XYZ file of C-alpha atoms in Angstrom:
663
model
C -24.655 25.343 -2.975
C -21.616 26.087 -0.212
C -18.331 25.132 -0.997
C -18.548 22.911 2.381
C -21.399 21.478 1.138
C -20.000 20.075 -1.830
C -16.887 19.438 -0.033
C -19.214 17.247 2.170
C -20.503 15.337 -0.592
C -17.387 14.734 -2.447
C -16.516 11.543 -0.025
C -20.709 10.754 0.613
C -21.038 10.151 -3.135
C -18.766 7.212 -3.279
C -19.499 6.053 -0.399
C -23.474 5.740 -1.389
C -22.536 4.047 -4.413
C -20.526 1.547 -2.823
C -23.828 0.770 -0.349
C -25.786 0.788 -3.771
C -23.587 -1.302 -5.423
C -23.696 -4.611 -2.952
C -27.058 -4.274 -2.223
C -27.691 -4.122 -6.106
C -25.841 -5.919 -7.216
C -27.229 -9.641 -7.513
C -30.330 -8.144 -7.945
C -30.095 -5.507 -10.210
C -26.414 -6.489 -11.857
C -27.210 -3.849 -14.753
C -27.104 -0.945 -12.401
C -23.595 -2.261 -11.258
C -21.518 -0.404 -13.680
C -23.332 3.052 -13.318
C -23.000 2.705 -9.696
C -18.615 2.389 -9.910
C -18.335 4.473 -12.835
C -20.918 7.930 -11.887
C -19.902 8.257 -8.000
C -16.380 8.790 -8.625
C -16.675 10.904 -11.730
C -19.489 13.172 -9.622
C -16.753 13.143 -6.597
C -13.754 14.745 -9.656
C -16.346 17.110 -10.861
C -17.026 18.346 -7.516
C -13.606 18.057 -5.976
C -12.263 19.992 -9.022
C -15.329 22.465 -7.734
C -13.857 23.263 -3.996
C -10.262 23.174 -5.413
C -11.191 26.042 -7.657
C -13.367 27.859 -4.682
C -10.432 27.779 -2.593
C -7.669 28.330 -4.851
C -5.341 28.661 -2.377
C -7.260 31.027 -0.513
C -7.407 31.129 3.808
C -8.128 27.291 4.876
C -12.411 26.464 4.834
C -12.641 24.943 8.244
C -16.309 23.492 9.767
C -17.104 20.933 12.556
C -19.356 19.737 14.708
C -19.381 17.912 17.739
C -19.438 14.150 16.761
C -19.611 12.854 20.015
C -19.158 14.329 23.698
C -16.228 12.131 25.429
C -16.190 14.283 28.971
C -12.372 14.536 27.500
C -10.810 15.573 24.403
C -14.062 16.476 22.429
C -14.138 14.476 18.857
C -15.503 16.923 16.112
C -16.501 15.777 12.661
C -14.349 18.751 11.000
C -13.291 19.889 7.469
C -10.401 21.515 6.755
C -9.968 22.973 3.288
C -6.427 24.407 2.367
C -4.779 23.842 -0.654
C -2.875 20.978 -0.153
C -6.349 18.877 0.516
C -8.275 20.472 -2.179
C -5.372 19.323 -4.808
C -5.395 16.241 -3.504
C -8.387 15.090 -3.477
C -9.129 16.167 -7.010
C -6.105 13.640 -7.770
C -7.913 11.061 -5.491
C -11.059 10.891 -7.397
C -9.570 11.371 -10.604
C -7.224 8.548 -10.756
C -10.371 6.343 -8.620
C -12.997 7.352 -11.907
C -10.079 5.987 -14.220
C -9.841 3.045 -11.774
C -13.177 2.261 -11.760
C -13.504 2.719 -16.046
C -10.698 0.852 -16.734
C -11.810 -1.572 -14.536
C -15.377 -2.253 -16.333
C -13.404 -3.419 -19.313
C -10.463 -5.079 -17.685
C -13.172 -7.615 -15.592
C -15.504 -7.511 -17.430
C -16.349 -11.195 -16.751
C -15.170 -11.365 -13.901
C -18.269 -12.835 -11.679
C -17.055 -11.064 -8.377
C -17.195 -7.165 -9.911
C -19.886 -6.115 -8.230
C -18.492 -6.257 -4.563
C -14.925 -5.311 -6.354
C -16.233 -2.226 -7.733
C -18.298 -1.463 -4.176
C -15.026 -2.023 -2.028
C -12.842 0.176 -4.976
C -15.807 3.007 -4.302
C -15.457 2.781 -0.613
C -11.480 2.767 -0.807
C -11.885 6.022 -2.426
C -14.723 7.331 -0.302
C -12.199 6.578 2.854
C -9.091 8.177 1.314
C -11.438 11.556 0.195
C -12.243 10.730 3.958
C -8.779 11.325 5.405
C -7.861 13.769 3.017
C -10.556 16.704 4.006
C -11.097 15.397 7.840
C -9.951 18.795 9.863
C -10.107 15.745 12.808
C -7.441 13.240 13.927
C -10.522 10.603 15.253
C -12.247 10.858 11.595
C -9.095 10.973 9.990
C -8.142 7.437 11.602
C -11.892 5.954 10.894
C -11.024 6.882 6.973
C -6.907 4.932 7.828
C -8.619 2.045 9.032
C -11.134 1.965 6.087
C -8.323 1.631 3.840
C -7.047 -1.127 5.596
C -9.546 -3.572 5.422
C -10.531 -2.499 1.764
C -6.973 -3.235 0.898
C -7.021 -6.891 2.315
C -10.524 -7.720 0.351
C -8.955 -6.214 -2.956
C -5.858 -7.486 -2.691
C -7.536 -10.841 -1.550
C -9.932 -10.654 -4.819
C -8.329 -13.739 -6.539
C -8.820 -15.503 -2.775
C -9.181 -19.535 -4.810
C -5.167 -18.642 -5.327
C -3.043 -18.912 -1.894
C -0.198 -16.200 -3.025
C -3.670 -13.673 -2.546
C -4.174 -15.265 0.454
C -1.185 -15.045 2.084
C -0.680 -11.637 0.367
C -3.898 -9.800 1.448
C -3.101 -10.730 4.817
C 0.157 -9.860 5.205
C -0.266 -6.229 3.946
C -3.270 -6.273 6.858
C -0.477 -7.394 9.599
C 2.250 -5.546 8.333
C 0.276 -1.775 8.335
C -1.406 -3.085 11.765
C 1.933 -2.927 13.249
C 2.342 0.381 12.468
C -0.916 1.420 13.625
C -0.631 0.510 16.712
C 2.414 3.004 17.509
C 0.494 5.177 15.184
C -2.852 5.197 17.704
C -0.526 5.862 20.600
C 0.859 8.835 18.935
C -2.325 10.229 18.150
C -3.543 9.976 21.739
C 0.005 11.379 22.676
C -0.614 14.435 20.387
C -4.124 14.828 21.303
C -3.387 14.734 25.431
C -0.054 17.410 24.780
C -2.312 19.662 22.907
C -5.965 19.249 24.221
C -7.727 18.398 20.830
C -7.814 16.432 18.020
C -8.520 19.032 15.772
C -6.071 19.620 12.996
C -5.831 23.271 13.529
C -5.932 23.310 17.329
C -2.890 20.825 17.384
C -0.653 22.914 14.805
C -1.815 26.506 17.022
C -0.605 24.835 19.851
C 2.527 23.808 18.640
C 3.566 27.018 16.701
C 3.244 28.826 20.311
C 5.466 25.521 22.070
C 2.659 23.334 23.525
C 3.584 20.233 22.705
C 5.755 18.737 25.791
C 7.191 15.281 23.972
C 7.855 16.192 19.980
C 10.094 13.668 19.844
C 8.579 10.984 21.136
C 5.324 11.699 19.572
C 6.793 12.328 15.979
C 8.479 8.773 16.233
C 5.233 6.995 16.821
C 3.340 8.313 14.518
C 6.156 7.521 12.263
C 6.148 4.309 12.293
C 2.340 4.348 11.165
C 3.198 6.069 8.379
C 6.164 4.383 7.385
C 3.589 0.964 7.460
C 1.221 2.873 5.429
C 3.390 4.674 3.016
C 5.487 1.627 2.478
C 8.807 2.876 3.795
C 11.568 0.851 5.187
C 11.360 -1.592 7.222
C 8.017 -1.646 7.018
C 7.544 -2.293 3.305
C 7.773 -5.372 2.864
C 4.387 -5.541 2.227
C 3.908 -3.350 -0.483
C 5.642 -5.961 -3.306
C 3.481 -9.065 -2.575
C 0.497 -6.717 -2.782
C 0.318 -6.911 -6.407
C -1.229 -10.166 -5.861
C -4.373 -8.146 -6.622
C -6.345 -7.328 -9.979
C -4.015 -4.336 -11.764
C -6.395 -1.746 -11.593
C -6.259 -2.072 -7.877
C -2.601 -2.121 -7.807
C -3.322 1.254 -9.952
C -5.261 2.699 -7.369
C -3.507 1.631 -4.137
C -0.315 3.172 -5.611
C -1.327 6.373 -7.402
C -3.604 7.836 -5.188
C -5.142 5.886 -1.630
C -3.496 4.163 0.683
C 0.331 4.425 0.152
C -0.261 8.322 -0.326
C -2.162 8.980 3.071
C 1.370 8.425 4.842
C 2.992 11.192 3.091
C -0.402 13.610 3.049
C -0.450 13.241 6.872
C 3.248 14.060 7.269
C 2.610 16.825 4.843
C -0.532 18.145 6.718
C 0.961 17.784 10.980
C 4.351 19.327 9.103
C 5.125 21.044 11.985
C 4.449 18.347 14.757
C 7.589 16.610 13.286
C 9.706 19.912 12.290
C 9.249 19.987 16.180
C 12.198 17.620 16.686
C 15.039 18.060 14.682
C 15.848 14.043 15.538
C 12.649 13.056 14.117
C 13.776 14.575 10.598
C 16.657 12.996 10.931
C 15.064 10.016 11.766
C 12.695 10.677 8.550
C 15.476 11.322 5.938
C 17.304 8.250 7.156
C 14.573 5.730 6.058
C 13.407 7.975 3.150
C 17.388 7.345 2.007
C 17.233 3.996 2.804
C 13.954 3.152 1.514
C 14.823 5.438 -1.933
C 17.997 3.318 -2.671
C 16.962 -0.264 -1.500
C 14.140 -0.339 -3.476
C 15.889 0.926 -6.290
C 18.442 -1.422 -6.424
C 15.482 -4.093 -5.819
C 13.937 -3.139 -9.320
C 16.324 -3.388 -11.348
C 16.621 -7.145 -10.425
C 12.752 -8.064 -10.676
C 11.044 -10.231 -13.043
C 7.355 -9.471 -12.565
C 6.860 -6.024 -14.238
C 4.475 -5.844 -11.744
C 7.169 -6.130 -8.769
C 9.349 -3.832 -10.910
C 6.199 -1.190 -10.260
C 5.442 -2.206 -7.106
C 9.378 -0.896 -5.823
C 9.377 2.040 -8.294
C 6.439 3.332 -5.957
C 8.217 2.640 -2.972
C 11.125 4.395 -4.271
C 9.031 7.760 -4.975
C 7.049 7.679 -1.843
C 10.706 7.645 -0.084
C 11.203 11.031 -2.354
C 7.992 12.220 -0.686
C 8.690 11.060 2.140
C 12.434 12.712 2.172
C 10.644 15.994 0.865
C 8.822 16.350 4.064
C 12.364 15.036 6.187
C 13.794 18.817 4.679
C 10.810 20.193 5.815
C 9.307 21.080 2.341
C 5.758 19.675 2.368
C 4.741 21.352 -1.315
C 7.539 19.717 -3.194
C 6.401 16.577 -1.416
C 2.727 17.166 -2.278
C 3.666 18.184 -5.848
C 5.511 14.661 -6.529
C 1.992 13.060 -5.155
C 0.551 14.197 -7.733
C 3.062 13.147 -10.337
C 3.528 10.473 -9.122
C -0.068 9.770 -9.058
C -0.533 10.857 -12.705
C 2.027 8.628 -14.122
C 1.946 5.318 -12.035
C -1.684 4.866 -12.455
C -0.857 5.192 -16.120
C 2.337 2.360 -15.322
C -0.397 0.028 -13.689
C -2.861 0.281 -16.381
C -0.478 0.445 -19.398
C 1.432 -3.026 -17.569
C -2.615 -4.188 -17.055
C -3.073 -4.306 -20.673
C 0.477 -5.676 -21.671
C 0.018 -8.245 -19.546
C -3.565 -8.641 -21.024
C -1.964 -9.048 -24.388
C 0.872 -11.095 -23.464
C -0.292 -13.528 -21.086
C 2.294 -12.971 -18.534
C 3.403 -11.416 -16.324
C 7.892 -12.158 -16.582
C 9.819 -9.928 -18.344
C 11.779 -12.780 -19.829
C 9.134 -14.272 -21.621
C 7.994 -10.856 -22.768
C 11.840 -10.523 -23.670
C 11.747 -13.522 -25.687
C 8.596 -12.468 -27.335
C 7.965 -11.032 -30.573
C 6.002 -7.740 -31.632
C 4.314 -6.727 -28.279
C 4.882 -3.375 -29.006
C 2.793 -3.367 -31.974
C 0.027 -5.647 -31.139
C -0.067 -3.556 -27.498
C 0.951 -0.523 -29.247
C -1.368 1.937 -27.014
C 0.291 0.870 -24.096
C 3.424 0.673 -25.776
C 3.461 4.633 -26.556
C 1.468 5.576 -22.942
C 3.979 3.687 -20.566
C 6.746 5.265 -22.826
C 5.356 8.447 -21.441
C 5.064 7.293 -18.280
C 8.393 6.158 -17.602
C 10.299 8.974 -18.982
C 8.077 10.129 -16.345
C 9.615 8.172 -13.883
C 13.073 8.699 -15.249
C 12.213 12.825 -14.398
C 13.325 13.447 -17.981
C 12.441 16.970 -18.939
C 9.966 17.809 -19.886
C 7.733 15.299 -18.428
C 6.236 15.600 -15.102
C 8.142 13.511 -12.622
C 10.972 15.906 -14.327
C 9.652 18.830 -11.953
C 8.449 17.765 -9.147
C 11.848 15.671 -8.516
C 13.634 18.669 -9.100
C 11.539 20.310 -6.320
C 12.239 17.503 -4.029
C 16.074 17.995 -4.626
C 16.144 21.688 -4.963
C 14.564 21.331 -1.243
C 17.294 18.967 -0.311
C 19.945 21.524 -1.455
C 18.560 24.194 0.411
C 18.570 22.591 3.789
C 21.973 21.441 3.188
C 23.423 24.717 2.656
C 21.459 25.749 5.675
C 18.858 27.838 4.115
C 16.616 25.744 5.577
C 15.644 26.932 9.247
C 13.451 23.868 10.591
C 15.684 20.933 9.007
C 19.105 19.570 10.233
C 21.792 20.642 7.420
C 22.490 16.725 7.983
C 19.090 15.793 7.021
C 19.365 17.966 3.755
C 22.704 16.749 2.656
C 21.877 12.338 3.099
C 18.402 13.778 1.334
C 20.712 15.430 -1.953
C 23.007 12.414 -1.826
C 20.515 9.750 -1.901
C 18.111 11.409 -4.003
C 20.810 11.829 -6.843
C 21.954 8.199 -6.248
C 18.315 7.172 -7.212
C 18.136 9.038 -9.968
C 20.618 6.743 -11.637
C 19.013 3.742 -10.632
C 15.661 4.781 -11.624
C 16.556 5.779 -14.851
C 18.299 2.390 -15.186
C 15.111 0.288 -13.901
C 12.671 2.066 -16.282
C 15.205 1.816 -19.392
C 15.271 -2.175 -18.749
C 11.530 -2.553 -17.897
C 11.059 -0.544 -21.361
C 13.461 -2.349 -23.385
C 11.977 -5.961 -21.812
C 8.975 -5.457 -22.214
C 8.653 -3.674 -25.801
C 12.007 -4.518 -27.301
C 12.097 -8.568 -27.626
C 13.161 -11.189 -30.055
C 11.759 -14.141 -30.372
C 8.687 -16.073 -31.917
C 5.141 -13.948 -31.955
C 2.740 -15.874 -29.144
C -0.858 -16.422 -29.370
C -3.134 -13.318 -28.825
C -5.256 -14.047 -25.718
C -8.142 -11.711 -26.323
C -8.448 -8.605 -27.892
C -8.447 -5.061 -25.771
C -11.405 -3.363 -24.648
C -11.974 -0.109 -26.247
C -12.338 1.818 -22.824
C -8.499 0.318 -21.682
C -6.847 2.192 -24.233
C -9.182 5.295 -23.854
C -8.038 5.818 -20.088
C -4.261 5.042 -20.895
C -4.350 8.355 -23.101
C -6.501 9.806 -20.475
C -3.556 9.537 -17.905
C -0.861 10.087 -20.764
C -1.820 14.094 -21.146
C -1.226 15.060 -17.363
C 1.974 12.171 -16.895
C 3.693 13.997 -19.818
C 2.187 17.645 -18.961
C 1.277 18.168 -15.041
C 4.781 19.209 -14.361
C 4.846 22.336 -16.282
C 2.012 23.637 -13.779
C 4.216 24.092 -10.801
C 3.573 27.657 -11.064
C 0.258 27.250 -10.493
C 0.486 24.935 -8.034
C 2.428 26.942 -5.990
C -0.409 28.984 -5.484
C -2.050 26.216 -3.966
C 0.157 25.804 -1.464
C 0.517 29.362 -0.042
C 2.595 30.418 -2.770
C 5.926 28.344 -2.506
C 8.092 28.083 -5.344
C 8.337 24.810 -7.189
C 10.822 25.762 -10.195
C 13.572 23.671 -10.956
C 16.786 25.065 -9.538
C 20.186 25.134 -12.072
C 22.057 22.693 -10.170
C 19.969 19.774 -8.997
C 18.524 19.593 -12.263
C 21.948 19.319 -13.982
C 23.188 16.692 -12.029
C 19.921 14.434 -11.775
C 19.036 15.300 -15.685
C 22.590 14.181 -16.384
C 23.015 11.095 -13.854
C 19.089 9.837 -14.942
C 20.452 9.779 -19.371
C 23.523 8.169 -17.713
C 21.904 5.194 -15.897
C 19.790 4.629 -19.066
C 22.116 4.903 -22.065
C 24.266 2.398 -19.740
C 21.267 -0.111 -19.431
C 21.183 0.399 -22.540
C 24.833 -0.051 -23.753
C 24.535 -3.493 -21.466
C 21.069 -4.778 -22.615
C 22.843 -4.287 -26.373
C 25.619 -6.532 -25.087
C 23.626 -8.880 -23.117
C 21.316 -10.023 -26.001
C 24.163 -10.169 -28.420
C 25.316 -12.734 -25.575
C 22.523 -14.464 -25.156
C 21.782 -14.538 -29.107
C 24.887 -16.328 -29.474
C 23.394 -19.215 -27.386
C 20.016 -19.358 -27.929
C 17.588 -21.016 -25.637
C 15.073 -22.598 -27.752
C 11.600 -20.738 -28.490
C 8.767 -20.419 -26.311
C 6.268 -23.084 -27.114
C 3.005 -21.911 -28.200
C 0.266 -22.230 -25.466
C -3.714 -22.942 -25.678
C -5.349 -19.685 -23.878
C -6.155 -20.321 -19.970
C -8.892 -18.052 -19.250
C -8.127 -19.330 -15.299
C -4.439 -18.121 -15.554
C -5.377 -14.672 -17.385
C -7.974 -14.583 -14.769
C -5.524 -14.765 -12.339
C -2.605 -12.294 -13.451
C 0.462 -15.000 -13.142
C -0.080 -14.681 -9.510
C 3.187 -16.641 -9.148
C 5.405 -13.927 -11.044
C 4.660 -15.773 -14.439
C 1.862 -17.249 -16.263
C 1.793 -20.842 -15.864
C 2.053 -21.413 -19.817
C 5.712 -19.976 -19.053
C 6.318 -22.926 -17.270
C 9.884 -22.291 -15.079
C 11.240 -19.980 -17.543
C 11.163 -16.785 -15.458
C 12.847 -19.143 -12.372
C 15.971 -19.201 -14.823
C 18.528 -16.837 -15.222
C 18.319 -14.747 -18.565
C 21.870 -14.311 -19.674
C 19.742 -11.275 -21.937
C 19.129 -9.680 -18.857
C 21.018 -6.585 -18.520
C 19.840 -6.218 -14.537
C 22.021 -9.051 -13.967
C 25.180 -7.947 -15.126
C 24.920 -4.250 -13.804
C 24.295 -5.753 -9.937
C 26.694 -8.266 -10.754
C 26.820 -10.508 -7.358
C 24.470 -8.120 -5.698
C 21.466 -9.137 -8.106
C 20.779 -12.408 -6.283
C 20.123 -10.034 -2.917
C 18.413 -7.132 -4.445
C 15.749 -9.716 -6.846
C 14.960 -10.947 -3.047
C 14.530 -8.246 -1.694
C 17.761 -8.029 0.480
C 16.188 -10.818 2.287
C 13.511 -8.351 4.370
C 10.997 -11.362 3.980
C 13.005 -13.871 5.290
C 14.535 -10.810 8.375
C 10.561 -10.371 9.266
C 9.836 -14.503 9.187
C 12.660 -15.000 11.661
C 11.930 -11.994 13.914
C 8.059 -11.791 13.806
C 6.751 -14.504 12.181
C 8.487 -17.772 13.865
C 8.684 -16.547 17.082
C 4.562 -15.764 16.874
C 4.220 -19.028 15.503
C 6.215 -20.267 18.365
C 4.422 -18.732 20.764
C 0.697 -19.955 18.989
C 1.806 -23.994 19.270
C 3.179 -22.927 22.724
C -0.453 -21.131 23.795
C -2.155 -24.301 21.577
C 0.193 -26.943 23.792
C -0.374 -25.284 27.249
C -4.294 -24.793 26.380
C -4.178 -28.145 25.245
C -1.847 -29.899 27.699
C -2.169 -28.365 30.936
C -5.613 -26.522 30.870
C -7.881 -29.216 29.252
C -5.898 -31.798 31.610
C -7.446 -29.776 34.986
C -10.767 -29.663 32.627
C -10.685 -33.651 32.301
C -9.438 -34.244 35.835
C -12.354 -32.331 37.528
C -14.780 -34.593 35.070
C -12.378 -38.052 35.995
C -13.284 -37.715 39.488
C -17.497 -37.495 39.912
C -17.101 -40.091 36.559
C -15.005 -42.601 38.540
C -16.907 -42.257 41.974
C -20.488 -43.194 39.812
C -19.051 -45.989 37.932
C -18.498 -47.167 41.266
C -21.775 -46.632 42.494
C -23.103 -47.910 39.228
C -21.112 -51.124 40.286
C -23.332 -51.616 43.281
C -26.327 -51.560 41.198
C -26.935 -55.385 40.925
C -30.566 -55.892 40.890
C -30.011 -58.112 43.431
C -32.147 -58.319 46.468
C -30.074 -60.521 48.838
C -26.782 -58.177 47.703
C -28.997 -55.044 48.812
C -30.705 -56.527 51.781
C -27.170 -57.512 53.298
C -25.411 -54.009 52.706
C -28.445 -52.486 54.443
C -28.285 -54.668 57.516
C -23.867 -54.438 57.347
C -24.661 -50.591 57.326
C -27.252 -50.726 59.963
C -24.808 -52.498 62.379
C -21.848 -50.440 61.106
C -24.108 -47.885 62.562
C -24.981 -49.467 66.071
C -21.379 -50.234 66.939
C -20.850 -46.570 66.351
C -23.668 -45.983 67.948
C -22.407 -48.143 71.530
C -19.046 -46.752 71.226
C -19.610 -43.187 71.404
C -22.291 -43.511 74.053
C -18.887 -45.713 75.770
C -16.802 -43.114 75.451
C -19.300 -40.337 76.706
C -20.124 -42.119 79.807
């Protein structure tokens, strides 16, 4: 079987699994789990085989015209270079792990068949984006992911939080997709093709007439899809979906699509120095702001959501200094340890019965009751904090090394100012990342208090998947030399200067947070707040995963200030603003939501009071005439005869007058 045929099967298999799962979900439920797991597993094997055959060699291209347009043709095209084949392996592998994990996590969910089918469709759409060689076909996968995220985030549609979060995610990403679509058509108009290879050839020969405008339009869509400032506000609320969905969205699909798109079309963006500076500023604000917000969150899933935003900021920062190898390398390692973080968090929530770090901090023995989650999450948090030899260290150092080279003027394609912006923001974020990772670990697993009731036992498959993902979270970074072959021979080795700086700063962030935690815990112990009251298990509460940020059984615990939280002391007066995401949601409501609702109310008023008034008036006149005529129909023959004679008399008089006037 040819490499091209294998590549075609990679996105097709999950699609077929999704369709079959939807068709058989009710009539043959026994087939649902095999149909959920086997297609992405087969896609993983095929994607690995495609990557082995390609092995960083010349790109493999294949295309057939999809439909004649009379202008720029649309082609069903494959473009298999080193970046595409490696990212496809990540997507398929993480999707397989998520599907396996979900068989245990959602084993009693009545909507599991539709959930599994949507996850498979989501996976297929991302694989289409990865392998596509035509921008219109890529756009199809891009938009299918958007609609899948709407349904998956809103999986628990009975809760208003899930309904609101799914709608918010859909609308905010669509807000970026509008200029993105305009940018795609402008790019095709300038280059004469939607084929990625032809576009890059045209850009290389100077065939792009409006590089800055096109790049900025495309960046709007990237900011929405990859949750970059200021369109990142949908991602923390998307935690309303099941935890495995969060793992898939954050690790390998959806948010990775924007980064991957820029990496594929990087020459389009490097054609405009202004666009790279804008991208660098966007990445810097995203990195630092999200890290501060993560340090103030109480919901463990929101901490991880803001960490995803920050890590995506590192990827876009690498692209801002024109190094797509570092960006994709960090995408790969982040996909491994972020999937592990979310799935371990799901196991922890499963054991603790709450999302609240405050509640966990007042609960004893979580690290023994959820031992697998404890050890694997420790590995993932060390990778997130970028401490050697964990995978995040190598990929983050590749980003910082690229920024250093750009800052000293060794990268011709990137402005020096972009390099300095990325380098300073990246080092500052390294401190904050280690701080919030340490805070999460201490508060989740080192709580002091009475044990809470065990909600349910951990299915074996959930724990197995955690250990499977722990391996790449620990060791994938060591493959930097091998991955360089797939990335066109690029060097991904850490540089001494940034390695020492970033590692030292990360250690400072972690140790300061630990010392602060010891101090705040001692202060809180001197003023005990009382133990948590044991509560009976609630399957409904567990099913919705404490969508309001903490399980209902914790009462208003997570709403009350916790003096033992080191984040409060570290952030000081900034804590309140960071916990609210620096009020960007409120700003979005003021700038977009309220004016839109006001315009909708005005349109409804005009429709009701103006348009409907004309319609009602048009009907009222005939109705009044009819009523007047109806009153004359009395049924009295004498009245009818009188009216007839009066009418005849009037006609006679009129005839006489007309005759007299004519004479």
